[in-house]
Short mmCIF file of C-alpha atoms in Angstrom, two decimals:
data_model
loop_
_atom_site.label_atom_id
_atom_site.label_comp_id
_atom_site.label_asym_id
_atom_site.label_seq_id
_atom_site.Cartn_x
_atom_site.Cartn_y
_atom_site.Cartn_z
CA MET A 17 10.76 31.72 29.88
CA THR A 18 10.74 29.04 32.58
CA ASP A 19 9.75 25.42 32.06
CA ILE A 20 6.44 26.07 33.75
CA GLN A 21 5.77 29.03 31.50
CA TRP A 22 6.38 27.31 28.13
CA GLN A 23 4.45 24.24 29.25
CA GLU A 24 1.48 26.35 30.33
CA GLU A 25 1.60 28.33 27.08
CA LEU A 26 1.51 25.18 24.95
CA ILE A 27 -1.31 23.65 26.98
CA ARG A 28 -3.26 26.90 26.72
CA ALA A 29 -2.65 27.11 22.94
CA ILE A 30 -3.90 23.57 22.43
CA GLY A 31 -6.93 24.08 24.64
CA SER A 32 -7.92 27.23 22.74
CA GLY A 33 -7.19 25.75 19.32
CA GLU A 34 -4.39 28.27 18.67
CA LEU A 35 -1.64 25.72 18.17
CA LEU A 36 -1.46 25.46 14.38
CA GLN A 37 1.44 23.05 14.03
CA GLY A 38 4.25 21.62 16.10
CA THR A 39 7.30 19.77 14.76
CA LEU A 40 9.40 17.82 17.26
CA SER A 41 12.80 16.48 16.19
CA GLN A 42 16.16 15.12 17.36
CA LEU A 43 15.60 12.45 19.97
CA ARG A 44 17.69 12.68 23.12
CA ARG A 45 18.08 8.91 23.21
CA LYS A 46 17.77 6.55 20.26
CA ASP A 47 15.93 3.70 21.93
CA GLY A 48 14.02 2.61 18.80
CA GLU A 49 10.57 3.03 20.28
CA LEU A 50 10.01 6.73 19.64
CA SER A 51 9.75 8.29 16.18
CA PRO A 52 12.69 10.51 15.13
CA LYS A 53 10.19 13.18 14.16
CA THR A 54 6.66 13.95 15.36
CA VAL A 55 4.31 16.47 13.77
CA VAL A 56 1.30 17.77 15.71
CA ARG A 57 -1.60 19.54 14.02
CA PRO A 58 -5.29 20.27 14.73
CA VAL A 59 -7.97 18.19 13.00
CA GLN A 60 -11.73 18.45 13.07
CA LEU A 61 -13.36 15.09 13.79
CA LYS A 62 -16.99 14.20 14.35
CA GLN A 63 -16.30 14.44 18.08
CA GLY A 64 -14.93 17.98 17.65
CA LEU A 65 -11.44 19.46 17.75
CA HIS A 66 -8.63 16.94 18.20
CA TYR A 67 -4.89 17.05 17.69
CA GLN A 68 -3.25 14.55 15.40
CA PHE A 69 0.20 13.27 16.38
CA GLU A 70 1.93 12.05 13.23
CA TYR A 71 4.88 9.80 14.10
CA HIS A 72 7.55 9.47 11.40
CA TYR A 73 9.58 6.26 11.65
CA ALA A 74 12.18 4.97 9.19
CA THR A 75 9.76 2.61 7.44
CA LYS A 76 6.29 3.83 8.38
CA VAL A 77 4.15 6.75 9.50
CA THR A 78 1.52 6.30 12.20
CA HIS A 79 -1.13 8.61 13.59
CA GLU A 80 -2.82 9.20 16.92
CA ASN A 81 -5.74 11.60 17.43
CA LEU A 82 -6.20 13.03 20.92
CA PRO A 83 -8.68 15.51 22.43
CA PRO A 84 -7.12 18.84 23.51
CA GLU A 85 -6.76 17.99 27.20
CA GLN A 86 -4.84 14.77 26.44
CA ALA A 87 -2.95 16.34 23.54
CA GLY A 88 -1.54 19.07 25.78
CA GLU A 89 -0.22 16.56 28.29
CA LYS A 90 1.20 14.38 25.51
CA LEU A 91 3.02 17.28 23.84
CA VAL A 92 4.54 18.53 27.08
CA ASP A 93 5.66 15.01 28.00
CA LEU A 94 7.34 14.43 24.63
CA LEU A 95 9.18 17.73 24.81
CA SER A 96 10.17 17.45 28.45
CA GLU A 97 11.51 13.91 28.19
CA HIS A 98 12.36 12.87 24.66
CA TYR A 99 13.18 15.57 22.08
CA LYS A 100 15.99 18.12 21.79
CA GLN A 101 14.09 20.73 19.80
CA ALA A 102 10.70 21.79 18.52
CA LEU A 103 9.11 24.46 16.34
CA VAL A 104 5.61 25.43 17.40
CA LYS A 105 3.50 27.68 15.19
CA MET A 106 0.72 29.85 16.60
CA PRO A 107 -1.22 32.81 15.17
CA ASP A 108 0.78 35.46 17.03
CA ALA A 109 4.25 33.88 17.12
CA ASP A 110 6.48 30.91 16.33
CA LEU A 111 8.15 29.33 19.33
CA GLN A 112 11.44 27.51 18.89
CA LEU A 113 12.36 25.33 21.86
CA LEU A 114 15.91 24.07 22.28
CA PHE A 115 16.69 21.67 25.14
CA ASN A 116 20.12 21.21 26.72
CA LYS A 117 21.48 17.96 28.13
CA LYS A 118 19.79 18.62 31.46
CA GLY A 119 16.43 19.12 29.80
CA LYS A 120 16.27 22.87 30.35
CA ALA A 121 14.58 24.75 27.54
CA ALA A 122 15.75 27.87 25.74
CA VAL A 123 12.71 29.45 24.11
CA LEU A 124 13.01 31.78 21.12
CA ARG A 125 9.93 33.75 20.11
CA LYS A 126 9.80 34.69 16.42
CA PRO A 127 7.27 36.41 14.11
CA PRO A 128 4.46 34.06 13.04
CA THR A 129 4.84 32.16 9.75
CA ALA A 130 1.36 30.56 9.74
CA LYS A 131 -1.76 32.69 9.83
CA ALA A 132 -4.77 31.34 11.68
CA ASP A 133 -7.17 31.62 8.75
CA LYS A 134 -4.80 29.82 6.38
CA ALA A 135 -4.04 27.15 8.92
CA ALA A 136 -7.72 26.60 9.60
CA ALA A 137 -8.37 26.24 5.89
CA ALA A 138 -5.49 23.81 5.57
CA THR A 139 -6.84 21.76 8.45
CA HIS A 140 -10.30 21.71 6.87
CA ASP A 141 -8.87 20.69 3.50
CA ARG A 142 -6.75 17.99 5.07
CA GLN A 143 -9.73 16.44 6.77
CA LYS A 144 -11.80 16.76 3.64
CA GLN A 145 -9.17 15.00 1.56
CA ARG A 146 -8.66 12.22 4.05
CA VAL A 147 -12.06 10.65 3.66
CA ILE A 148 -10.40 7.47 4.88
CA GLY A 149 -8.38 8.74 7.81
CA ALA A 150 -5.17 7.23 9.06
CA GLY A 151 -6.04 4.90 11.90
CA GLN A 152 -9.19 3.72 10.11
CA ALA A 153 -8.33 0.18 9.06
CA ALA A 154 -10.26 -0.05 5.79
CA PRO A 155 -10.23 -3.74 4.73
CA PHE A 156 -9.53 -3.02 1.06
CA LEU A 157 -6.51 -0.86 1.96
CA ILE A 158 -5.13 -3.66 4.11
CA GLU A 159 -5.61 -6.19 1.31
CA LEU A 160 -3.93 -3.87 -1.20
CA GLY A 161 -0.92 -3.41 1.07
CA ILE A 162 -1.48 0.28 1.82
CA MET A 163 -2.39 -0.06 5.50
CA THR A 164 -1.47 -2.35 8.35
CA ALA A 165 -4.15 -4.20 10.25
CA ASP A 166 -4.20 -1.44 12.90
CA GLY A 167 -4.75 1.31 10.32
CA ALA A 168 -1.20 2.63 9.99
CA VAL A 169 -0.24 3.70 6.47
CA HIS A 170 2.91 2.06 5.12
CA ALA A 171 5.62 4.66 4.51
CA LYS A 172 6.12 3.63 0.88
CA LYS A 173 2.37 3.87 0.22
CA GLN A 174 1.83 7.42 1.47
CA ASP A 175 1.51 8.79 -2.08
CA LYS A 176 -1.09 6.18 -3.04
CA TYR A 177 -2.97 6.82 0.21
CA ARG A 178 -3.11 10.55 -0.55
CA GLN A 179 -4.20 9.86 -4.12
CA ILE A 180 -7.06 7.67 -2.93
CA ASN A 181 -8.27 10.29 -0.49
CA ARG A 182 -7.95 13.06 -3.08
CA PHE A 183 -10.09 10.97 -5.44
CA LEU A 184 -12.73 10.39 -2.78
CA GLU A 185 -12.77 14.10 -2.01
CA THR A 186 -13.63 14.84 -5.64
CA VAL A 187 -16.34 12.15 -5.51
CA ASN A 188 -17.85 13.64 -2.35
CA ASP A 189 -18.12 17.00 -4.08
CA VAL A 190 -20.36 15.63 -6.86
CA LEU A 191 -22.58 13.29 -4.85
CA PRO A 192 -25.45 15.82 -4.89
CA TYR A 193 -25.60 15.45 -8.69
CA LEU A 194 -26.21 11.69 -8.56
CA PRO A 195 -29.81 10.35 -8.50
CA LYS A 196 -31.16 9.61 -5.03
CA ASP A 197 -34.32 7.70 -5.97
CA LYS A 198 -32.81 4.62 -7.63
CA PRO A 199 -29.81 2.27 -7.50
CA LEU A 200 -26.67 3.81 -8.99
CA THR A 201 -24.73 2.26 -11.84
CA ILE A 202 -21.06 3.23 -11.96
CA VAL A 203 -18.61 2.15 -14.66
CA ASP A 204 -14.83 2.45 -14.25
CA PHE A 205 -13.10 2.20 -17.62
CA GLY A 206 -9.48 1.06 -17.60
CA CYS A 207 -9.68 0.19 -13.92
CA GLY A 208 -6.26 -1.49 -13.71
CA LYS A 209 -5.47 -2.81 -10.23
CA SER A 210 -8.54 -0.85 -9.07
CA TYR A 211 -7.27 0.97 -5.99
CA LEU A 212 -9.72 3.77 -6.74
CA THR A 213 -12.53 1.42 -7.80
CA PHE A 214 -12.38 -0.32 -4.42
CA ALA A 215 -12.16 3.06 -2.70
CA LEU A 216 -15.26 4.28 -4.53
CA TYR A 217 -17.18 1.16 -3.54
CA HIS A 218 -16.01 1.47 0.07
CA LEU A 219 -17.17 5.08 0.25
CA LEU A 220 -20.58 4.65 -1.33
CA ALA A 221 -21.64 1.09 -0.48
CA ILE A 222 -19.90 0.52 2.86
CA GLU A 223 -19.65 3.97 4.45
CA GLN A 224 -22.71 5.67 2.97
CA LYS A 225 -24.90 2.56 2.49
CA ARG A 226 -25.86 3.60 -1.04
CA ASP A 227 -27.55 1.09 -3.34
CA ILE A 228 -24.96 0.79 -6.11
CA ASN A 229 -23.55 -1.48 -8.77
CA VAL A 230 -19.96 -0.82 -9.80
CA ILE A 231 -18.35 -2.33 -12.89
CA GLY A 232 -14.60 -2.25 -13.53
CA LEU A 233 -13.39 -2.82 -17.08
CA ASP A 234 -9.84 -3.48 -18.26
CA LEU A 235 -8.08 -5.21 -21.16
CA LYS A 236 -5.77 -7.26 -18.92
CA ALA A 237 -7.30 -10.60 -17.93
CA ASP A 238 -4.81 -11.24 -15.12
CA VAL A 239 -5.60 -7.88 -13.52
CA ILE A 240 -9.34 -8.50 -13.76
CA ASP A 241 -8.88 -11.94 -12.20
CA PHE A 242 -6.93 -10.40 -9.29
CA CYS A 243 -9.59 -7.73 -8.72
CA SER A 244 -12.46 -10.22 -8.93
CA ARG A 245 -10.89 -12.49 -6.33
CA LEU A 246 -10.22 -9.54 -4.04
CA ALA A 247 -13.82 -8.34 -4.35
CA ASP A 248 -14.97 -11.85 -3.36
CA ARG A 249 -12.69 -11.91 -0.30
CA LEU A 250 -13.97 -8.50 0.80
CA GLY A 251 -17.61 -9.50 0.27
CA TYR A 252 -18.16 -6.64 -2.18
CA ASP A 253 -21.02 -8.41 -3.94
CA ARG A 254 -22.09 -5.42 -6.06
CA LEU A 255 -18.62 -4.81 -7.46
CA THR A 256 -17.81 -6.79 -10.60
CA PHE A 257 -14.89 -6.78 -13.01
CA GLN A 258 -14.90 -7.60 -16.70
CA VAL A 259 -12.32 -7.93 -19.47
CA GLY A 260 -13.09 -5.69 -22.40
CA ASP A 261 -12.32 -2.71 -24.59
CA ILE A 262 -13.93 0.64 -23.85
CA ALA A 263 -15.04 1.31 -27.43
CA ASP A 264 -16.79 -2.07 -27.73
CA TYR A 265 -18.36 -2.19 -24.27
CA ASN A 266 -22.16 -2.47 -24.42
CA ALA A 267 -23.03 -4.50 -21.32
CA VAL A 268 -25.06 -1.61 -19.88
CA THR A 269 -27.39 0.83 -21.60
CA ALA A 270 -27.24 3.55 -18.95
CA ALA A 271 -24.87 4.69 -16.22
CA ASP A 272 -25.08 7.35 -13.54
CA MET A 273 -21.35 7.84 -13.16
CA VAL A 274 -18.42 7.05 -15.43
CA VAL A 275 -14.82 7.04 -14.23
CA THR A 276 -11.83 6.77 -16.54
CA LEU A 277 -8.34 7.17 -15.10
CA HIS A 278 -5.29 7.17 -17.36
CA ALA A 279 -7.06 5.67 -20.37
CA CYS A 280 -4.51 6.18 -23.14
CA ASP A 281 -5.02 8.68 -25.98
CA THR A 282 -8.41 8.30 -27.72
CA ALA A 283 -9.52 5.60 -25.24
CA THR A 284 -10.37 8.57 -23.02
CA ASP A 285 -12.54 9.94 -25.83
CA ALA A 286 -14.32 6.60 -26.19
CA ALA A 287 -15.09 6.63 -22.46
CA LEU A 288 -16.37 10.22 -22.58
CA ALA A 289 -18.59 9.39 -25.57
CA LYS A 290 -19.99 6.33 -23.77
CA ALA A 291 -20.72 8.46 -20.71
CA VAL A 292 -22.60 11.07 -22.76
CA GLY A 293 -24.53 8.36 -24.59
CA TRP A 294 -25.56 6.75 -21.30
CA GLY A 295 -26.70 10.09 -19.92
CA ALA A 296 -24.20 9.93 -17.06
CA SER A 297 -24.84 12.49 -14.33
CA VAL A 298 -21.15 12.56 -13.37
CA ILE A 299 -18.01 12.02 -15.45
CA MET A 300 -14.56 11.87 -13.88
CA SER A 301 -11.67 11.46 -16.31
CA VAL A 302 -7.89 11.67 -15.89
CA PRO A 303 -6.54 11.58 -19.48
CA CYS A 304 -3.24 10.07 -20.51
CA CYS A 305 -0.90 10.10 -23.51
CA GLN A 306 -2.75 12.51 -25.82
CA HIS A 307 -0.98 11.68 -29.08
CA GLU A 308 -3.75 12.65 -31.49
CA ALA A 309 -3.41 16.42 -31.24
CA PHE A 310 0.39 16.24 -31.15
CA LYS A 311 0.42 14.83 -34.67
CA GLN A 312 -1.99 17.45 -36.00
CA VAL A 313 -1.54 20.76 -34.22
CA ARG A 314 -0.24 23.63 -36.36
CA ASN A 315 -0.33 27.38 -35.97
CA ASP A 316 2.30 29.82 -37.23
CA THR A 317 1.80 32.17 -34.29
CA LEU A 318 2.60 29.34 -31.88
CA ALA A 319 5.78 28.32 -33.70
CA PRO A 320 8.01 29.05 -30.63
CA ILE A 321 6.03 26.40 -28.73
CA LEU A 322 5.32 23.95 -31.53
CA SER A 323 8.93 23.86 -32.74
CA GLN A 324 10.08 22.39 -29.43
CA GLY A 325 9.08 18.76 -28.94
CA LEU A 326 8.61 18.86 -25.18
CA LEU A 327 6.64 22.11 -25.25
CA LYS A 328 4.56 20.87 -28.18
CA GLU A 329 3.72 17.66 -26.30
CA ARG A 330 2.54 19.56 -23.24
CA PHE A 331 0.64 22.11 -25.29
CA ALA A 332 -1.07 19.37 -27.33
CA ALA A 333 -2.18 17.63 -24.13
CA LEU A 334 -3.63 20.84 -22.70
CA ALA A 335 -5.30 21.70 -26.01
CA THR A 336 -6.85 18.21 -26.17
CA ASP A 337 -8.30 18.45 -22.68
CA ALA A 338 -9.51 22.01 -23.27
CA ALA A 339 -11.32 20.83 -26.39
CA ARG A 340 -12.83 17.87 -24.54
CA GLY A 341 -14.11 20.13 -21.80
CA ASN A 342 -15.49 22.60 -24.32
CA MET A 343 -17.39 19.86 -26.16
CA LEU A 344 -18.91 18.60 -22.93
CA GLU A 345 -19.95 22.16 -22.05
CA ALA A 346 -21.53 22.52 -25.49
CA LEU A 347 -23.71 19.52 -24.62
CA GLY A 348 -24.85 21.11 -21.35
CA TYR A 349 -22.37 19.67 -18.84
CA LYS A 350 -20.71 21.81 -16.19
CA VAL A 351 -16.98 21.14 -16.41
CA GLN A 352 -14.09 21.67 -14.00
CA MET A 353 -10.42 20.98 -14.60
CA LEU A 354 -8.89 19.83 -11.31
CA GLU A 355 -5.43 18.96 -10.04
CA PHE A 356 -5.84 15.30 -9.18
CA VAL A 357 -2.60 14.79 -7.23
CA ASP A 358 0.47 16.92 -6.59
CA PRO A 359 2.62 17.31 -9.72
CA GLU A 360 5.61 15.96 -7.78
CA HIS A 361 3.93 12.53 -7.71
CA THR A 362 2.90 12.33 -11.39
CA PRO A 363 2.70 14.79 -14.30
CA LYS A 364 -0.56 13.12 -15.37
CA ASN A 365 -2.49 14.94 -12.72
CA LEU A 366 -5.29 16.76 -14.53
CA MET A 367 -8.85 15.57 -13.97
CA ILE A 368 -11.81 16.52 -16.14
CA ARG A 369 -14.84 16.49 -13.85
CA ALA A 370 -18.20 17.05 -15.52
CA VAL A 371 -21.70 17.03 -14.08
CA ARG A 372 -24.85 17.02 -16.16
CA SER A 373 -26.96 20.13 -15.72
CA GLU A 374 -30.41 21.17 -16.79
CA GLN A 375 -28.93 23.58 -19.31
CA LYS A 376 -29.69 23.08 -22.98
CA PRO A 377 -26.84 22.53 -25.46
CA SER A 378 -24.92 25.76 -25.90
CA LEU A 379 -24.37 27.05 -29.44
CA GLN A 380 -21.95 29.62 -28.00
CA LYS A 381 -19.76 26.89 -26.48
CA TRP A 382 -19.91 24.93 -29.72
CA GLU A 383 -18.78 27.93 -31.76
CA GLN A 384 -16.03 28.55 -29.24
CA TYR A 385 -14.84 24.98 -29.69
CA VAL A 386 -14.97 25.22 -33.50
CA GLN A 387 -12.91 28.40 -33.48
CA PHE A 388 -10.35 26.81 -31.18
CA ARG A 389 -10.24 23.58 -33.21
CA ASP A 390 -9.77 25.33 -36.53
CA ALA A 391 -7.14 27.74 -35.20
CA LEU A 392 -4.99 24.74 -34.28
CA GLY A 393 -5.82 22.62 -37.32
CA LEU A 394 -7.30 19.79 -35.27
CA THR A 395 -9.61 16.94 -36.21
CA LEU A 396 -10.47 15.25 -32.92
CA SER A 397 -11.94 11.80 -32.39
CA LEU A 398 -14.30 12.90 -29.63
CA GLU A 399 -16.12 15.26 -31.98
CA LYS A 400 -16.80 12.35 -34.34
CA MET A 401 -17.78 10.01 -31.53
CA LEU A 402 -20.34 12.54 -30.30
CA SER A 403 -21.76 13.26 -33.76
CA ASP A 404 -25.13 11.66 -32.93
CA PHE A 405 -25.58 14.06 -30.00
CA TRP A 406 -24.84 17.37 -31.73
CA PRO A 407 -28.02 19.41 -32.27
CA SER A 408 -28.82 20.26 -35.88
CA GLU A 409 -27.82 23.91 -35.45
CA PHE A 410 -24.29 22.75 -34.55
CA LYS A 411 -23.93 21.04 -37.93
CA LYS A 412 -24.71 24.04 -40.11
#
């Protein structure tokens, strides 16, 4: 394949949307200005199909989105002048390009490793997750040290950036369940440094212009002071932070959405009980450190699991969250268990997402919970905390 031929094929593939991914590596000259690796992939923006050039430097990753006609020229220029090799994935073939010292390309055509439908889905998911796209200089991300002033994500903050976007993706999915005819009240229990609290406010109040009031609660006064000062600098006048304990918090009598991320052990249960009591339309909880069930769980059939400390710990955590979800379902909530972030970033990656439905409390779900609870010998705090909400037929 001649230089003209591979260049024309790449430009055609980009123009038709058939280029699924390109990875460029090994610079011909280390001049410090170009990234050692560049990844090219299609993205769907409001303006239509674009190609995102992701530049990987030693200490940062930057992004550039180009329309197909510019992307084709950019890709050909990078390959012709700056890189020694590239792997380009298309629906019908993978192309491996290897450049000699004179810049002549040897092109190897291999069977495809990325199918068009899967790649399209991945592209859609990627855009959906990145509610705050790279290159969008969100003020709160700059203040929190995740982005530079020009919207580039700091290399060491890539995991946090992905976590924030994953969280906002899950929020976007449940927006239809929130009331539309009144201001929204949102409470974030155990907000900590409040990366996700600020992200939630940015999405709803800044981007979507929703009428909201967001309250962040945490036990650490110094953290709350930091968050309050940051909210003032950003001009987030409907975002407030308070010092307090979840179980004792009574500053509001109703809330539309309750968020609790990594509240330890039964603090998660206290937050779930508050949410149910306030009639929250949406509950989003990432539990942490479920010690209660670990101390109680017993079942002779499960001895191979329960006799091993590590396995018992993991089983107890899963059993606790399964019971929590079952109890919420018994009260009429629709519940999903989601992977919050990739397990490689944190093992505490399970999110309980519940939305209030019009369904009546379910005796079947309650009986299912009771059978599960008794089989494992559990006495769980959440059941007691929700005692005022159990219908009379549940107590027989």
